[in-house]
Amino acid sequence: MFLRAFKYIWPERFLPEPERGDPFAEQPPSGPGKTGVLLVNLGTPRAPTRTEIRRYLGEFLSDPRVIEIPRYLWWPILHGLILTLRPKKLVPRYRDIWMDEGSPLMVYSRRQAEGLAQTLDQRGIHVEVALGMRYGSPSVSSALAELRGRGCERILVVPMYPQYAASTTATAVDAVTRHAARLRDQPELRFIKRFHDDRGYLEAVVGRIEGYWRDHGRPQKLVMSFHGLPRYSVELGDPYYQDCLRTGRLLRERLGLMPEQAQVTFQSRFGTARWLEPYTAPTLMEMARDGVTEVDVVCPGFVADCLETLEEIQVECRDAFVGAGGRRLRYIPAVNDDPAWVAALTDMVQRNLQGWPTQP
């Protein structure tokens, strides 16, 4: 306690050495500084190994925005069961989807960031672009530090989640502001909250679906599967469910489908609580039992393919559908690095950069 009080009496003794030069002398004008864009996605293990998957899950499932139950109840479950058993089971699933360049989520996220930077530059908008992952690496903090190191005084943050959820978008904002809270000289910050009804995003998804149908033919039904969320999250005020319904309706209308030809469902349930319904796998099985033989599934909530799309939908849900009597289930890939999506992302970023300097 005495030492703490002494710091206030003689603070200079405990501060770092000042930089060379006189900090009180007037400095010459240095210009407006650069503008940066930070894309934030969820994250992925660095390798399809038990150790890396455990590290990733440990960080992800320790976030109180993701698991909203008291720590004293959750911690024994997480460390005693999930992190002990789950990583081993996930190893073959991650290995099945792994690309030569790495995790699909990371590969496509990097391509999106590179495409965004190139397209902005072609339009005469010169900004610095970086990619950060909420869990894993590159971390949000390292990406922000990178942008600051490049001289960015203003940063537009783009969480890559079309539909807003506290467990995705809000926790990305938390990570950015938590990093900024440690800075003495903070940059200006802007955030894109959601883009669930953005015209460019919708047209990119529609183009992906229509292009797939031109090559492979149309199914009897289209299922639009969104990542699930506990019902209590919506009851507490999360707008995610309504965002998903609006996206689903707008996509169906643009595709010219009748309500009975397309359905919104929710996947990736976790735990015993009641989640948003209808659930994807049981719905597909019910369709098969009702005589539907051909279904296509698209996941509009994911702008980059990952375990939840390439393994859960393309393998697990397909097996469930066929096992219940269906003949064929096809997964339509996410927008990934599709030029139409990169252009739509660029349009969205350009609109949100209005008023900030974007010239060299």
Short mmCIF file of N, CA and C in Angstrom, two decimals, residues 52-150:
data_model
loop_
_atom_site.label_atom_id
_atom_site.label_comp_id
_atom_site.label_asym_id
_atom_site.label_seq_id
_atom_site.Cartn_x
_atom_site.Cartn_y
_atom_site.Cartn_z
N GLU A 52 -3.65 -27.40 -31.33
CA GLU A 52 -4.11 -26.11 -31.88
C GLU A 52 -5.62 -25.97 -31.76
N ILE A 53 -6.35 -27.05 -31.95
CA ILE A 53 -7.81 -26.97 -31.81
C ILE A 53 -8.18 -26.68 -30.37
N ARG A 54 -7.47 -27.30 -29.44
CA ARG A 54 -7.74 -27.06 -28.02
C ARG A 54 -7.46 -25.59 -27.67
N ARG A 55 -6.35 -25.06 -28.17
CA ARG A 55 -6.01 -23.66 -27.90
C ARG A 55 -7.10 -22.73 -28.44
N TYR A 56 -7.54 -23.00 -29.65
CA TYR A 56 -8.57 -22.15 -30.26
C TYR A 56 -9.89 -22.25 -29.50
N LEU A 57 -10.33 -23.47 -29.20
CA LEU A 57 -11.60 -23.65 -28.47
C LEU A 57 -11.54 -23.02 -27.09
N GLY A 58 -10.37 -23.12 -26.44
CA GLY A 58 -10.24 -22.55 -25.12
C GLY A 58 -10.47 -21.05 -25.11
N GLU A 59 -9.91 -20.37 -26.11
CA GLU A 59 -10.11 -18.92 -26.20
C GLU A 59 -11.55 -18.59 -26.60
N PHE A 60 -12.06 -19.30 -27.58
CA PHE A 60 -13.41 -19.04 -28.09
C PHE A 60 -14.47 -19.25 -27.00
N LEU A 61 -14.41 -20.39 -26.34
CA LEU A 61 -15.45 -20.75 -25.38
C LEU A 61 -15.25 -20.11 -24.01
N SER A 62 -14.17 -19.35 -23.84
CA SER A 62 -13.97 -18.60 -22.60
C SER A 62 -14.57 -17.20 -22.68
N ASP A 63 -15.04 -16.82 -23.85
CA ASP A 63 -15.61 -15.48 -24.04
C ASP A 63 -17.01 -15.43 -23.42
N PRO A 64 -17.24 -14.57 -22.43
CA PRO A 64 -18.57 -14.49 -21.80
C PRO A 64 -19.66 -14.02 -22.75
N ARG A 65 -19.28 -13.43 -23.88
CA ARG A 65 -20.29 -13.08 -24.89
C ARG A 65 -20.79 -14.34 -25.61
N VAL A 66 -19.93 -15.34 -25.69
CA VAL A 66 -20.29 -16.58 -26.41
C VAL A 66 -21.04 -17.53 -25.49
N ILE A 67 -20.55 -17.73 -24.29
CA ILE A 67 -21.19 -18.60 -23.32
C ILE A 67 -21.68 -17.73 -22.16
N GLU A 68 -22.97 -17.47 -22.14
CA GLU A 68 -23.52 -16.52 -21.18
C GLU A 68 -24.07 -17.24 -19.94
N ILE A 69 -23.24 -18.03 -19.31
CA ILE A 69 -23.62 -18.63 -18.04
C ILE A 69 -22.51 -18.32 -17.04
N PRO A 70 -22.82 -18.36 -15.74
CA PRO A 70 -21.80 -17.99 -14.74
C PRO A 70 -20.53 -18.81 -14.88
N ARG A 71 -19.40 -18.13 -14.67
CA ARG A 71 -18.10 -18.80 -14.83
C ARG A 71 -17.96 -20.00 -13.91
N TYR A 72 -18.45 -19.91 -12.68
CA TYR A 72 -18.27 -21.01 -11.74
C TYR A 72 -19.01 -22.27 -12.18
N LEU A 73 -20.04 -22.11 -13.01
CA LEU A 73 -20.73 -23.27 -13.57
C LEU A 73 -20.07 -23.75 -14.86
N TRP A 74 -19.60 -22.81 -15.66
CA TRP A 74 -19.08 -23.14 -16.98
C TRP A 74 -17.66 -23.67 -16.94
N TRP A 75 -16.82 -23.14 -16.06
CA TRP A 75 -15.40 -23.47 -16.07
C TRP A 75 -15.13 -24.97 -15.88
N PRO A 76 -15.78 -25.65 -14.92
CA PRO A 76 -15.54 -27.09 -14.80
C PRO A 76 -15.97 -27.89 -16.03
N ILE A 77 -17.04 -27.45 -16.68
CA ILE A 77 -17.49 -28.13 -17.90
C ILE A 77 -16.49 -27.92 -19.03
N LEU A 78 -16.05 -26.67 -19.18
CA LEU A 78 -15.13 -26.34 -20.27
C LEU A 78 -13.80 -27.07 -20.11
N HIS A 79 -13.20 -26.94 -18.93
CA HIS A 79 -11.86 -27.49 -18.74
C HIS A 79 -11.87 -28.96 -18.35
N GLY A 80 -12.97 -29.41 -17.76
CA GLY A 80 -13.02 -30.81 -17.35
C GLY A 80 -13.53 -31.75 -18.42
N LEU A 81 -14.37 -31.25 -19.30
CA LEU A 81 -14.97 -32.12 -20.32
C LEU A 81 -14.64 -31.67 -21.75
N ILE A 82 -15.07 -30.46 -22.10
CA ILE A 82 -15.02 -30.03 -23.50
C ILE A 82 -13.59 -29.98 -24.03
N LEU A 83 -12.71 -29.29 -23.32
CA LEU A 83 -11.33 -29.15 -23.81
C LEU A 83 -10.53 -30.44 -23.66
N THR A 84 -11.06 -31.39 -22.92
CA THR A 84 -10.42 -32.69 -22.79
C THR A 84 -10.83 -33.64 -23.90
N LEU A 85 -12.12 -33.60 -24.27
CA LEU A 85 -12.66 -34.58 -25.22
C LEU A 85 -12.87 -34.03 -26.63
N ARG A 86 -13.33 -32.80 -26.73
CA ARG A 86 -13.76 -32.27 -28.02
C ARG A 86 -12.63 -32.13 -29.06
N PRO A 87 -11.45 -31.62 -28.70
CA PRO A 87 -10.40 -31.43 -29.71
C PRO A 87 -10.06 -32.70 -30.48
N LYS A 88 -9.95 -33.82 -29.80
CA LYS A 88 -9.61 -35.08 -30.47
C LYS A 88 -10.65 -35.46 -31.51
N LYS A 89 -11.93 -35.24 -31.19
CA LYS A 89 -13.00 -35.56 -32.13
C LYS A 89 -12.99 -34.64 -33.34
N LEU A 90 -12.51 -33.41 -33.16
CA LEU A 90 -12.54 -32.44 -34.25
C LEU A 90 -11.35 -32.58 -35.20
N VAL A 91 -10.30 -33.26 -34.80
CA VAL A 91 -9.11 -33.37 -35.64
C VAL A 91 -9.43 -33.92 -37.03
N PRO A 92 -10.11 -35.08 -37.17
CA PRO A 92 -10.38 -35.58 -38.52
C PRO A 92 -11.32 -34.68 -39.31
N ARG A 93 -12.21 -33.97 -38.64
CA ARG A 93 -13.13 -33.08 -39.34
C ARG A 93 -12.39 -31.88 -39.92
N TYR A 94 -11.48 -31.32 -39.16
CA TYR A 94 -10.68 -30.21 -39.69
C TYR A 94 -9.74 -30.68 -40.80
N ARG A 95 -9.16 -31.86 -40.64
CA ARG A 95 -8.25 -32.36 -41.66
C ARG A 95 -8.97 -32.57 -42.99
N ASP A 96 -10.24 -32.97 -42.93
CA ASP A 96 -11.00 -33.22 -44.15
C ASP A 96 -11.23 -31.95 -44.97
N ILE A 97 -11.31 -30.81 -44.30
CA ILE A 97 -11.62 -29.56 -45.02
C ILE A 97 -10.37 -28.71 -45.25
N TRP A 98 -9.23 -29.08 -44.67
CA TRP A 98 -8.03 -28.24 -44.74
C TRP A 98 -7.56 -28.09 -46.18
N MET A 99 -7.17 -26.89 -46.55
CA MET A 99 -6.68 -26.60 -47.89
C MET A 99 -5.14 -26.55 -47.87
N ASP A 100 -4.53 -26.57 -49.04
CA ASP A 100 -3.07 -26.50 -49.12
C ASP A 100 -2.54 -25.24 -48.45
N GLU A 101 -3.32 -24.14 -48.54
CA GLU A 101 -2.89 -22.86 -47.98
C GLU A 101 -3.27 -22.71 -46.51
N GLY A 102 -4.05 -23.66 -45.98
CA GLY A 102 -4.45 -23.57 -44.59
C GLY A 102 -5.94 -23.75 -44.40
N SER A 103 -6.44 -23.26 -43.29
CA SER A 103 -7.86 -23.32 -42.98
C SER A 103 -8.67 -22.56 -44.02
N PRO A 104 -9.78 -23.11 -44.51
CA PRO A 104 -10.60 -22.38 -45.51
C PRO A 104 -11.01 -20.99 -45.03
N LEU A 105 -11.39 -20.87 -43.77
CA LEU A 105 -11.80 -19.57 -43.26
C LEU A 105 -10.66 -18.56 -43.36
N MET A 106 -9.46 -18.99 -43.03
CA MET A 106 -8.32 -18.09 -43.11
C MET A 106 -7.95 -17.78 -44.56
N VAL A 107 -7.95 -18.81 -45.40
CA VAL A 107 -7.58 -18.62 -46.81
C VAL A 107 -8.51 -17.62 -47.47
N TYR A 108 -9.82 -17.82 -47.32
CA TYR A 108 -10.77 -16.94 -48.00
C TYR A 108 -10.81 -15.55 -47.35
N SER A 109 -10.60 -15.47 -46.05
CA SER A 109 -10.57 -14.16 -45.39
C SER A 109 -9.39 -13.34 -45.89
N ARG A 110 -8.25 -13.97 -46.06
CA ARG A 110 -7.08 -13.26 -46.58
C ARG A 110 -7.33 -12.80 -48.02
N ARG A 111 -7.94 -13.65 -48.81
CA ARG A 111 -8.23 -13.27 -50.19
C ARG A 111 -9.22 -12.10 -50.23
N GLN A 112 -10.17 -12.09 -49.32
CA GLN A 112 -11.12 -10.98 -49.27
C GLN A 112 -10.39 -9.68 -48.91
N ALA A 113 -9.50 -9.75 -47.93
CA ALA A 113 -8.74 -8.55 -47.54
C ALA A 113 -7.87 -8.06 -48.69
N GLU A 114 -7.20 -8.99 -49.38
CA GLU A 114 -6.36 -8.61 -50.52
C GLU A 114 -7.20 -8.04 -51.65
N GLY A 115 -8.35 -8.66 -51.92
CA GLY A 115 -9.22 -8.16 -52.98
C GLY A 115 -9.78 -6.79 -52.66
N LEU A 116 -10.14 -6.58 -51.39
CA LEU A 116 -10.64 -5.27 -50.96
C LEU A 116 -9.58 -4.20 -51.18
N ALA A 117 -8.35 -4.46 -50.75
CA ALA A 117 -7.28 -3.48 -50.89
C ALA A 117 -7.03 -3.15 -52.36
N GLN A 118 -7.00 -4.16 -53.21
CA GLN A 118 -6.74 -3.95 -54.63
C GLN A 118 -7.87 -3.16 -55.29
N THR A 119 -9.11 -3.52 -54.97
CA THR A 119 -10.26 -2.85 -55.60
C THR A 119 -10.36 -1.40 -55.15
N LEU A 120 -10.14 -1.15 -53.86
CA LEU A 120 -10.14 0.23 -53.39
C LEU A 120 -9.06 1.04 -54.09
N ASP A 121 -7.88 0.46 -54.22
CA ASP A 121 -6.77 1.15 -54.87
C ASP A 121 -7.11 1.47 -56.33
N GLN A 122 -7.76 0.52 -57.01
CA GLN A 122 -8.17 0.74 -58.40
C GLN A 122 -9.17 1.88 -58.52
N ARG A 123 -9.94 2.11 -57.47
CA ARG A 123 -10.92 3.20 -57.47
C ARG A 123 -10.31 4.52 -57.00
N GLY A 124 -9.02 4.53 -56.75
CA GLY A 124 -8.37 5.74 -56.30
C GLY A 124 -8.54 6.01 -54.82
N ILE A 125 -8.91 4.98 -54.06
CA ILE A 125 -9.08 5.11 -52.61
C ILE A 125 -7.91 4.38 -51.96
N HIS A 126 -6.99 5.14 -51.39
CA HIS A 126 -5.74 4.56 -50.90
C HIS A 126 -5.79 4.46 -49.37
N VAL A 127 -6.05 3.25 -48.89
CA VAL A 127 -6.11 2.99 -47.46
C VAL A 127 -5.30 1.73 -47.15
N GLU A 128 -5.00 1.55 -45.88
CA GLU A 128 -4.32 0.34 -45.43
C GLU A 128 -5.37 -0.67 -44.98
N VAL A 129 -5.23 -1.93 -45.38
CA VAL A 129 -6.19 -2.98 -45.03
C VAL A 129 -5.47 -4.06 -44.24
N ALA A 130 -6.10 -4.51 -43.16
CA ALA A 130 -5.54 -5.59 -42.34
C ALA A 130 -6.66 -6.55 -41.96
N LEU A 131 -6.27 -7.76 -41.63
CA LEU A 131 -7.21 -8.81 -41.22
C LEU A 131 -6.89 -9.23 -39.79
N GLY A 132 -7.93 -9.30 -38.96
CA GLY A 132 -7.77 -9.79 -37.59
C GLY A 132 -8.81 -10.85 -37.29
N MET A 133 -8.45 -11.80 -36.44
CA MET A 133 -9.37 -12.84 -36.02
C MET A 133 -9.72 -12.64 -34.55
N ARG A 134 -10.97 -12.75 -34.25
CA ARG A 134 -11.40 -12.54 -32.86
C ARG A 134 -10.77 -13.56 -31.93
N TYR A 135 -10.61 -14.78 -32.41
CA TYR A 135 -9.96 -15.83 -31.62
C TYR A 135 -8.85 -16.44 -32.47
N GLY A 136 -7.71 -16.66 -31.89
CA GLY A 136 -6.60 -17.18 -32.67
C GLY A 136 -5.77 -16.06 -33.26
N SER A 137 -5.08 -16.38 -34.34
CA SER A 137 -4.18 -15.39 -34.95
C SER A 137 -4.45 -15.27 -36.45
N PRO A 138 -4.19 -14.08 -37.04
CA PRO A 138 -3.68 -12.88 -36.37
C PRO A 138 -4.75 -12.26 -35.47
N SER A 139 -4.38 -11.89 -34.28
CA SER A 139 -5.35 -11.35 -33.33
C SER A 139 -5.80 -9.96 -33.75
N VAL A 140 -6.92 -9.54 -33.17
CA VAL A 140 -7.42 -8.19 -33.42
C VAL A 140 -6.38 -7.17 -32.95
N SER A 141 -5.76 -7.41 -31.80
CA SER A 141 -4.77 -6.47 -31.28
C SER A 141 -3.57 -6.35 -32.21
N SER A 142 -3.10 -7.49 -32.73
CA SER A 142 -1.93 -7.42 -33.62
C SER A 142 -2.28 -6.72 -34.92
N ALA A 143 -3.51 -6.92 -35.42
CA ALA A 143 -3.92 -6.25 -36.65
C ALA A 143 -4.04 -4.75 -36.43
N LEU A 144 -4.58 -4.33 -35.29
CA LEU A 144 -4.67 -2.90 -34.99
C LEU A 144 -3.28 -2.29 -34.83
N ALA A 145 -2.40 -3.02 -34.17
CA ALA A 145 -1.03 -2.53 -34.02
C ALA A 145 -0.34 -2.40 -35.38
N GLU A 146 -0.64 -3.33 -36.27
CA GLU A 146 -0.08 -3.27 -37.62
C GLU A 146 -0.55 -2.01 -38.34
N LEU A 147 -1.85 -1.73 -38.25
CA LEU A 147 -2.39 -0.54 -38.91
C LEU A 147 -1.82 0.74 -38.29
N ARG A 148 -1.69 0.75 -36.97
CA ARG A 148 -1.10 1.92 -36.33
C ARG A 148 0.36 2.08 -36.75
N GLY A 149 1.05 0.95 -36.89
CA GLY A 149 2.44 1.00 -37.33
C GLY A 149 2.59 1.52 -38.75
N ARG A 150 1.54 1.36 -39.54
CA ARG A 150 1.57 1.90 -40.91
C ARG A 150 1.13 3.35 -40.95
#
